[in-house]
Amino acid sequence: MNTAFSHDWEHAVVTGGAGFVGSHLCAALLASGTAVTCVDDFSTGRPENISELLDHPGFTLLEANVSEPFHVARPPDLVLHFASPASPADYLRLPLHTMEAGSLGTRNALALAHGAGARFLLASTSEVYGDPQQHPQNERYWGNVNPVGPRSVYDEAKRFGEALTTAEADAQGTDTGIVRLFNTYGPRMRGYDGRAVPTFIRQALAGEPLTVTGDGLQTRSLCYVDDTVGGILAAAAHGMRGPVNIGNPNEITMLELARLVIELTGSRSEISFIERPTDDPAVRCPDITLAVDKLEWEPRVPAEEGLRRTIAWYRAHLDS
């Protein structure tokens, strides 16, 4: 089950639309007949992610920092706020920018949606659960987050964004929703963005050791980007406020992932163990009961198939 979204939006604004998930969202919306304005400052998004969309008659690119007020030429009926550094390498490099995207950026995107009477959807994250003491994590769990740790700039920016989105709906009546995205992977992830899947694939294709942190027994739940996009648009079309988890409930350890990437690439790389980052979660797995019941959505791309597609993309983009 992975229900295709059903909604006739005329114009969607996607902040962070040149990013990894954002660019796939832009493409999916355009394919459905929705005109799209992509708003991005290219601090972490890449022009090549949207290069194939530039000639589409329904696509408009607005280069802007969403932390500052921005204007779109045509009122939208859907606003998807995805602008934020999302990988540890990026948000540790851009801590203030990350917090501004989650606070001022969310406020400006909400103002755009409210003024246009549009549906608003916030891209939150499983990082709001921190290093969870509940497993798997459902939407009622409040999390275990270090507010002053190295990951806090991202975790707390997203938690604040959720609070602001909820307050906006309560105080202004804006039609809002929140999706909590779990680990997503696929084509267009930067090879050096610091996340496990692109790092392992890049290292395996180069014949380098795959750097597994700690003992490698920490788990993640990997969702292929096409499935994630389907869940996001299903939540937008449904009208639910959420938050709702969007992810794949099948866990894999980082050591298992490294070995699988070596197998699928045919690499001769070995595995090298390095120090585990501070506050790195030991487990991460979504309870997607709400998404299954309310959105009639669940992921359908198995990890091996999704990794094969991602590896094929990296072979064709070895400079990514």
GROMACS .gro file of C-alpha atoms in nm:
model
  320
    1MET     CA    1   0.000   0.000   0.000
    2ASN     CA    2   0.140   0.341  -0.099
    3THR     CA    3  -0.151   0.556  -0.203
    4ALA     CA    4  -0.088   0.818  -0.468
    5PHE     CA    5  -0.190   1.158  -0.341
    6SER     CA    6  -0.506   1.303  -0.488
    7HIS     CA    7  -0.542   1.678  -0.488
    8ASP     CA    8  -0.573   1.941  -0.760
    9TRP     CA    9  -0.333   2.210  -0.640
   10GLU     CA   10  -0.277   2.489  -0.888
   11HIS     CA   11   0.041   2.638  -0.745
   12ALA     CA   12   0.277   2.507  -0.477
   13VAL     CA   13   0.569   2.686  -0.315
   14VAL     CA   14   0.849   2.456  -0.205
   15THR     CA   15   1.109   2.618   0.017
   16GLY     CA   16   1.438   2.434  -0.001
   17GLY     CA   17   1.321   2.307  -0.338
   18ALA     CA   18   1.675   2.262  -0.471
   19GLY     CA   19   1.766   2.031  -0.185
   20PHE     CA   20   1.762   1.653  -0.186
   21VAL     CA   21   1.400   1.587  -0.082
   22GLY     CA   22   1.277   1.926  -0.203
   23SER     CA   23   1.387   1.869  -0.562
   24HIS     CA   24   1.208   1.534  -0.574
   25LEU     CA   25   0.897   1.707  -0.436
   26CYS     CA   26   0.915   1.974  -0.705
   27ALA     CA   27   0.939   1.708  -0.976
   28ALA     CA   28   0.648   1.507  -0.836
   29LEU     CA   29   0.423   1.812  -0.812
   30LEU     CA   30   0.506   1.923  -1.166
   31ALA     CA   31   0.432   1.572  -1.293
   32SER     CA   32   0.089   1.594  -1.131
   33GLY     CA   33   0.008   1.919  -1.312
   34THR     CA   34   0.082   2.159  -1.025
   35ALA     CA   35   0.282   2.473  -1.099
   36VAL     CA   36   0.579   2.504  -0.862
   37THR     CA   37   0.782   2.792  -0.726
   38CYS     CA   38   1.109   2.666  -0.581
   39VAL     CA   39   1.259   2.897  -0.317
   40ASP     CA   40   1.623   2.826  -0.230
   41ASP     CA   41   1.936   3.020  -0.137
   42PHE     CA   42   2.164   2.731  -0.243
   43SER     CA   43   2.342   2.722   0.092
   44THR     CA   44   2.301   2.344   0.082
   45GLY     CA   45   2.073   2.288  -0.218
   46ARG     CA   46   2.232   2.245  -0.559
   47PRO     CA   47   2.142   2.396  -0.897
   48GLU     CA   48   2.196   2.058  -1.068
   49ASN     CA   49   1.916   1.907  -0.858
   50ILE     CA   50   1.664   2.120  -1.046
   51SER     CA   51   1.844   2.166  -1.377
   52GLU     CA   52   1.601   1.937  -1.557
   53LEU     CA   53   1.305   2.137  -1.423
   54LEU     CA   54   1.416   2.481  -1.538
   55ASP     CA   55   1.261   2.450  -1.883
   56HIS     CA   56   0.930   2.318  -1.750
   57PRO     CA   57   0.659   2.581  -1.818
   58GLY     CA   58   0.515   2.538  -1.469
   59PHE     CA   59   0.844   2.580  -1.283
   60THR     CA   60   0.973   2.905  -1.132
   61LEU     CA   61   1.297   2.946  -0.938
   62LEU     CA   62   1.321   3.216  -0.672
   63GLU     CA   63   1.668   3.248  -0.522
   64ALA     CA   64   1.606   3.377  -0.170
   65ASN     CA   65   1.686   3.315   0.194
   66VAL     CA   66   1.358   3.219   0.362
   67SER     CA   67   1.483   3.364   0.692
   68GLU     CA   68   1.417   3.702   0.533
   69PRO     CA   69   1.072   3.804   0.402
   70PHE     CA   70   1.022   3.685   0.044
   71HIS     CA   71   0.754   3.739  -0.218
   72VAL     CA   72   0.620   3.503  -0.484
   73ALA     CA   73   0.455   3.640  -0.794
   74ARG     CA   74   0.150   3.416  -0.776
   75PRO     CA   75  -0.049   3.323  -0.465
   76PRO     CA   76  -0.004   2.954  -0.379
   77ASP     CA   77  -0.264   2.709  -0.255
   78LEU     CA   78   0.007   2.485  -0.103
   79VAL     CA   79   0.325   2.582   0.084
   80LEU     CA   80   0.578   2.310   0.166
   81HIS     CA   81   0.847   2.435   0.405
   82PHE     CA   82   1.156   2.220   0.348
   83ALA     CA   83   1.429   2.483   0.371
   84SER     CA   84   1.691   2.377   0.624
   85PRO     CA   85   2.033   2.220   0.636
   86ALA     CA   86   1.955   1.857   0.718
   87SER     CA   87   2.281   1.664   0.737
   88PRO     CA   88   2.518   1.682   1.036
   89ALA     CA   89   2.797   1.812   0.813
   90ASP     CA   90   2.577   2.102   0.706
   91TYR     CA   91   2.405   2.201   1.028
   92LEU     CA   92   2.730   2.183   1.226
   93ARG     CA   93   2.888   2.410   0.963
   94LEU     CA   94   2.586   2.644   0.951
   95PRO     CA   95   2.445   2.644   1.305
   96LEU     CA   96   2.284   2.989   1.305
   97HIS     CA   97   2.153   2.952   0.952
   98THR     CA   98   1.992   2.624   1.056
   99MET     CA   99   1.820   2.780   1.354
  100GLU     CA  100   1.703   3.078   1.150
  101ALA     CA  101   1.555   2.851   0.882
  102GLY     CA  102   1.357   2.667   1.149
  103SER     CA  103   1.237   2.982   1.324
  104LEU     CA  104   1.230   3.291   1.101
  105GLY     CA  105   1.200   3.075   0.789
  106THR     CA  106   0.903   2.888   0.930
  107ARG     CA  107   0.741   3.217   1.032
  108ASN     CA  108   0.782   3.365   0.683
  109ALA     CA  109   0.653   3.051   0.512
  110LEU     CA  110   0.353   3.043   0.747
  111ALA     CA  111   0.283   3.410   0.671
  112LEU     CA  112   0.283   3.333   0.299
  113ALA     CA  113   0.041   3.044   0.347
  114HIS     CA  114  -0.189   3.238   0.578
  115GLY     CA  115  -0.204   3.539   0.347
  116ALA     CA  116  -0.293   3.321   0.050
  117GLY     CA  117  -0.532   3.092   0.237
  118ALA     CA  118  -0.304   2.803   0.141
  119ARG     CA  119  -0.241   2.464   0.298
  120PHE     CA  120   0.095   2.466   0.485
  121LEU     CA  121   0.310   2.161   0.553
  122LEU     CA  122   0.619   2.168   0.774
  123ALA     CA  123   0.900   1.923   0.715
  124SER     CA  124   1.001   1.819   1.064
  125THR     CA  125   1.227   1.529   1.148
  126SER     CA  126   1.274   1.217   1.357
  127GLU     CA  127   1.551   1.415   1.527
  128VAL     CA  128   1.280   1.573   1.745
  129TYR     CA  129   1.283   1.239   1.931
  130GLY     CA  130   1.655   1.276   2.009
  131ASP     CA  131   1.820   0.963   2.145
  132PRO     CA  132   1.486   0.793   2.211
  133GLN     CA  133   1.393   0.603   2.524
  134GLN     CA  134   1.083   0.470   2.346
  135HIS     CA  135   1.118   0.226   2.059
  136PRO     CA  136   0.979   0.243   1.799
  137GLN     CA  137   0.885   0.610   1.818
  138ASN     CA  138   0.524   0.718   1.777
  139GLU     CA  139   0.394   1.071   1.747
  140ARG     CA  140   0.289   1.087   2.113
  141TYR     CA  141   0.648   1.046   2.233
  142TRP     CA  142   0.798   1.377   2.348
  143GLY     CA  143   1.159   1.282   2.289
  144ASN     CA  144   1.493   1.284   2.468
  145VAL     CA  145   1.685   1.580   2.326
  146ASN     CA  146   1.995   1.757   2.455
  147PRO     CA  147   1.910   2.128   2.405
  148VAL     CA  148   2.274   2.241   2.418
  149GLY     CA  149   2.452   1.953   2.246
  150PRO     CA  150   2.617   1.974   1.903
  151ARG     CA  151   2.304   1.841   1.729
  152SER     CA  152   2.073   2.082   1.911
  153VAL     CA  153   2.079   2.349   1.641
  154TYR     CA  154   1.890   2.112   1.413
  155ASP     CA  155   1.685   1.925   1.672
  156GLU     CA  156   1.561   2.234   1.851
  157ALA     CA  157   1.504   2.433   1.531
  158LYS     CA  158   1.266   2.162   1.415
  159ARG     CA  159   1.100   2.133   1.756
  160PHE     CA  160   1.048   2.511   1.759
  161GLY     CA  161   0.914   2.495   1.404
  162GLU     CA  162   0.656   2.240   1.517
  163ALA     CA  163   0.554   2.460   1.811
  164LEU     CA  164   0.528   2.767   1.586
  165THR     CA  165   0.323   2.580   1.326
  166THR     CA  166   0.086   2.455   1.595
  167ALA     CA  167   0.051   2.803   1.746
  168GLU     CA  168  -0.019   2.952   1.403
  169ALA     CA  169  -0.300   2.702   1.342
  170ASP     CA  170  -0.451   2.765   1.684
  171ALA     CA  171  -0.419   3.144   1.682
  172GLN     CA  172  -0.475   3.227   1.314
  173GLY     CA  173  -0.672   2.932   1.183
  174THR     CA  174  -0.412   2.859   0.917
  175ASP     CA  175  -0.448   2.514   0.757
  176THR     CA  176  -0.126   2.348   0.874
  177GLY     CA  177   0.026   2.003   0.887
  178ILE     CA  178   0.349   1.853   1.019
  179VAL     CA  179   0.538   1.553   0.882
  180ARG     CA  180   0.825   1.399   1.078
  181LEU     CA  181   1.063   1.252   0.821
  182PHE     CA  182   1.283   0.959   0.917
  183ASN     CA  183   1.610   0.875   0.743
  184THR     CA  184   1.554   0.920   0.370
  185TYR     CA  185   1.800   0.825   0.097
  186GLY     CA  186   1.821   0.815  -0.280
  187PRO     CA  187   1.958   0.995  -0.586
  188ARG     CA  188   2.080   1.355  -0.545
  189MET     CA  189   2.222   1.314  -0.196
  190ARG     CA  190   2.564   1.478  -0.186
  191GLY     CA  191   2.846   1.229  -0.147
  192TYR     CA  192   3.009   1.435   0.126
  193ASP     CA  193   2.699   1.539   0.318
  194GLY     CA  194   2.799   1.325   0.616
  195ARG     CA  195   2.507   1.082   0.617
  196ALA     CA  196   2.562   0.708   0.615
  197VAL     CA  197   2.416   0.602   0.280
  198PRO     CA  198   2.598   0.852   0.054
  199THR     CA  199   2.917   0.819   0.259
  200PHE     CA  200   2.923   0.439   0.233
  201ILE     CA  201   2.838   0.440  -0.139
  202ARG     CA  202   3.101   0.702  -0.219
  203GLN     CA  203   3.365   0.515  -0.021
  204ALA     CA  204   3.274   0.177  -0.171
  205LEU     CA  205   3.285   0.306  -0.529
  206ALA     CA  206   3.624   0.465  -0.461
  207GLY     CA  207   3.761   0.148  -0.302
  208GLU     CA  208   3.811   0.327   0.028
  209PRO     CA  209   3.739   0.179   0.374
  210LEU     CA  210   3.378   0.228   0.483
  211THR     CA  211   3.388   0.432   0.804
  212VAL     CA  212   3.141   0.288   1.053
  213THR     CA  213   3.102   0.486   1.375
  214GLY     CA  214   3.122   0.318   1.714
  215ASP     CA  215   3.055  -0.056   1.703
  216GLY     CA  216   2.810  -0.015   1.414
  217LEU     CA  217   2.523  -0.167   1.608
  218GLN     CA  218   2.321   0.156   1.618
  219THR     CA  219   2.017   0.129   1.395
  220ARG     CA  220   1.844   0.347   1.140
  221SER     CA  221   1.527   0.297   0.936
  222LEU     CA  222   1.592   0.392   0.575
  223CYS     CA  223   1.313   0.515   0.349
  224TYR     CA  224   1.367   0.554  -0.025
  225VAL     CA  225   1.300   0.909  -0.141
  226ASP     CA  226   1.011   0.818  -0.374
  227ASP     CA  227   0.828   0.663  -0.079
  228THR     CA  228   0.901   0.965   0.140
  229VAL     CA  229   0.767   1.204  -0.124
  230GLY     CA  230   0.451   0.992  -0.155
  231GLY     CA  231   0.395   1.017   0.220
  232ILE     CA  232   0.456   1.391   0.227
  233LEU     CA  233   0.204   1.460  -0.050
  234ALA     CA  234  -0.048   1.221   0.103
  235ALA     CA  235  -0.027   1.419   0.429
  236ALA     CA  236  -0.063   1.747   0.241
  237ALA     CA  237  -0.369   1.621   0.054
  238HIS     CA  238  -0.533   1.464   0.359
  239GLY     CA  239  -0.552   1.788   0.554
  240MET     CA  240  -0.440   1.636   0.884
  241ARG     CA  241  -0.251   1.857   1.130
  242GLY     CA  242  -0.028   1.581   1.257
  243PRO     CA  243   0.247   1.544   1.338
  244VAL     CA  244   0.269   1.220   1.143
  245ASN     CA  245   0.574   0.997   1.102
  246ILE     CA  246   0.687   0.932   0.745
  247GLY     CA  247   0.951   0.661   0.726
  248ASN     CA  248   1.029   0.296   0.684
  249PRO     CA  249   0.986   0.080   0.997
  250ASN     CA  250   1.242  -0.179   0.885
  251GLU     CA  251   1.556  -0.126   1.093
  252ILE     CA  252   1.911  -0.194   0.985
  253THR     CA  253   2.234  -0.156   1.181
  254MET     CA  254   2.503   0.065   1.035
  255LEU     CA  255   2.736  -0.236   1.018
  256GLU     CA  256   2.475  -0.432   0.821
  257LEU     CA  257   2.426  -0.133   0.591
  258ALA     CA  258   2.799  -0.103   0.526
  259ARG     CA  259   2.824  -0.471   0.439
  260LEU     CA  260   2.520  -0.449   0.210
  261VAL     CA  261   2.665  -0.151   0.023
  262ILE     CA  262   2.993  -0.339  -0.027
  263GLU     CA  263   2.800  -0.636  -0.164
  264LEU     CA  264   2.578  -0.431  -0.397
  265THR     CA  265   2.866  -0.225  -0.537
  266GLY     CA  266   3.094  -0.525  -0.577
  267SER     CA  267   3.358  -0.327  -0.391
  268ARG     CA  268   3.671  -0.470  -0.230
  269SER     CA  269   3.653  -0.207   0.043
  270GLU     CA  270   3.698  -0.306   0.403
  271ILE     CA  271   3.522  -0.165   0.708
  272SER     CA  272   3.698   0.079   0.939
  273PHE     CA  273   3.557   0.171   1.279
  274ILE     CA  274   3.581   0.534   1.390
  275GLU     CA  275   3.464   0.733   1.691
  276ARG     CA  276   3.091   0.774   1.724
  277PRO     CA  277   2.958   1.133   1.722
  278THR     CA  278   2.828   1.296   2.039
  279ASP     CA  279   2.455   1.239   2.103
  280ASP     CA  280   2.429   1.000   1.809
  281PRO     CA  281   2.100   0.809   1.862
  282ALA     CA  282   2.135   0.440   1.940
  283VAL     CA  283   1.808   0.348   1.768
  284ARG     CA  284   1.577   0.515   1.521
  285CYS     CA  285   1.258   0.352   1.398
  286PRO     CA  286   0.917   0.503   1.318
  287ASP     CA  287   0.583   0.374   1.430
  288ILE     CA  288   0.385   0.450   1.112
  289THR     CA  289   0.047   0.328   1.236
  290LEU     CA  290  -0.101   0.677   1.198
  291ALA     CA  291   0.023   0.715   0.840
  292VAL     CA  292  -0.106   0.370   0.746
  293ASP     CA  293  -0.446   0.426   0.906
  294LYS     CA  294  -0.513   0.789   0.811
  295LEU     CA  295  -0.312   0.838   0.491
  296GLU     CA  296  -0.334   0.482   0.360
  297TRP     CA  297   0.041   0.511   0.299
  298GLU     CA  298   0.337   0.293   0.373
  299PRO     CA  299   0.675   0.251   0.200
  300ARG     CA  300   0.707  -0.011  -0.069
  301VAL     CA  301   1.068   0.008  -0.195
  302PRO     CA  302   1.286  -0.253  -0.019
  303ALA     CA  303   1.626  -0.139   0.106
  304GLU     CA  304   1.818  -0.351  -0.143
  305GLU     CA  305   1.620  -0.215  -0.439
  306GLY     CA  306   1.647   0.144  -0.319
  307LEU     CA  307   2.021   0.108  -0.265
  308ARG     CA  308   2.064  -0.042  -0.613
  309ARG     CA  309   1.891   0.262  -0.765
  310THR     CA  310   2.097   0.500  -0.553
  311ILE     CA  311   2.424   0.325  -0.637
  312ALA     CA  312   2.339   0.341  -1.008
  313TRP     CA  313   2.286   0.717  -0.975
  314TYR     CA  314   2.619   0.762  -0.799
  315ARG     CA  315   2.800   0.562  -1.067
  316ALA     CA  316   2.669   0.815  -1.319
  317HIS     CA  317   2.755   1.112  -1.095
  318LEU     CA  318   3.089   1.020  -0.942
  319ASP     CA  319   3.173   1.386  -0.882
  320SER     CA  320   2.862   1.435  -0.658
   0.00000   0.00000   0.00000
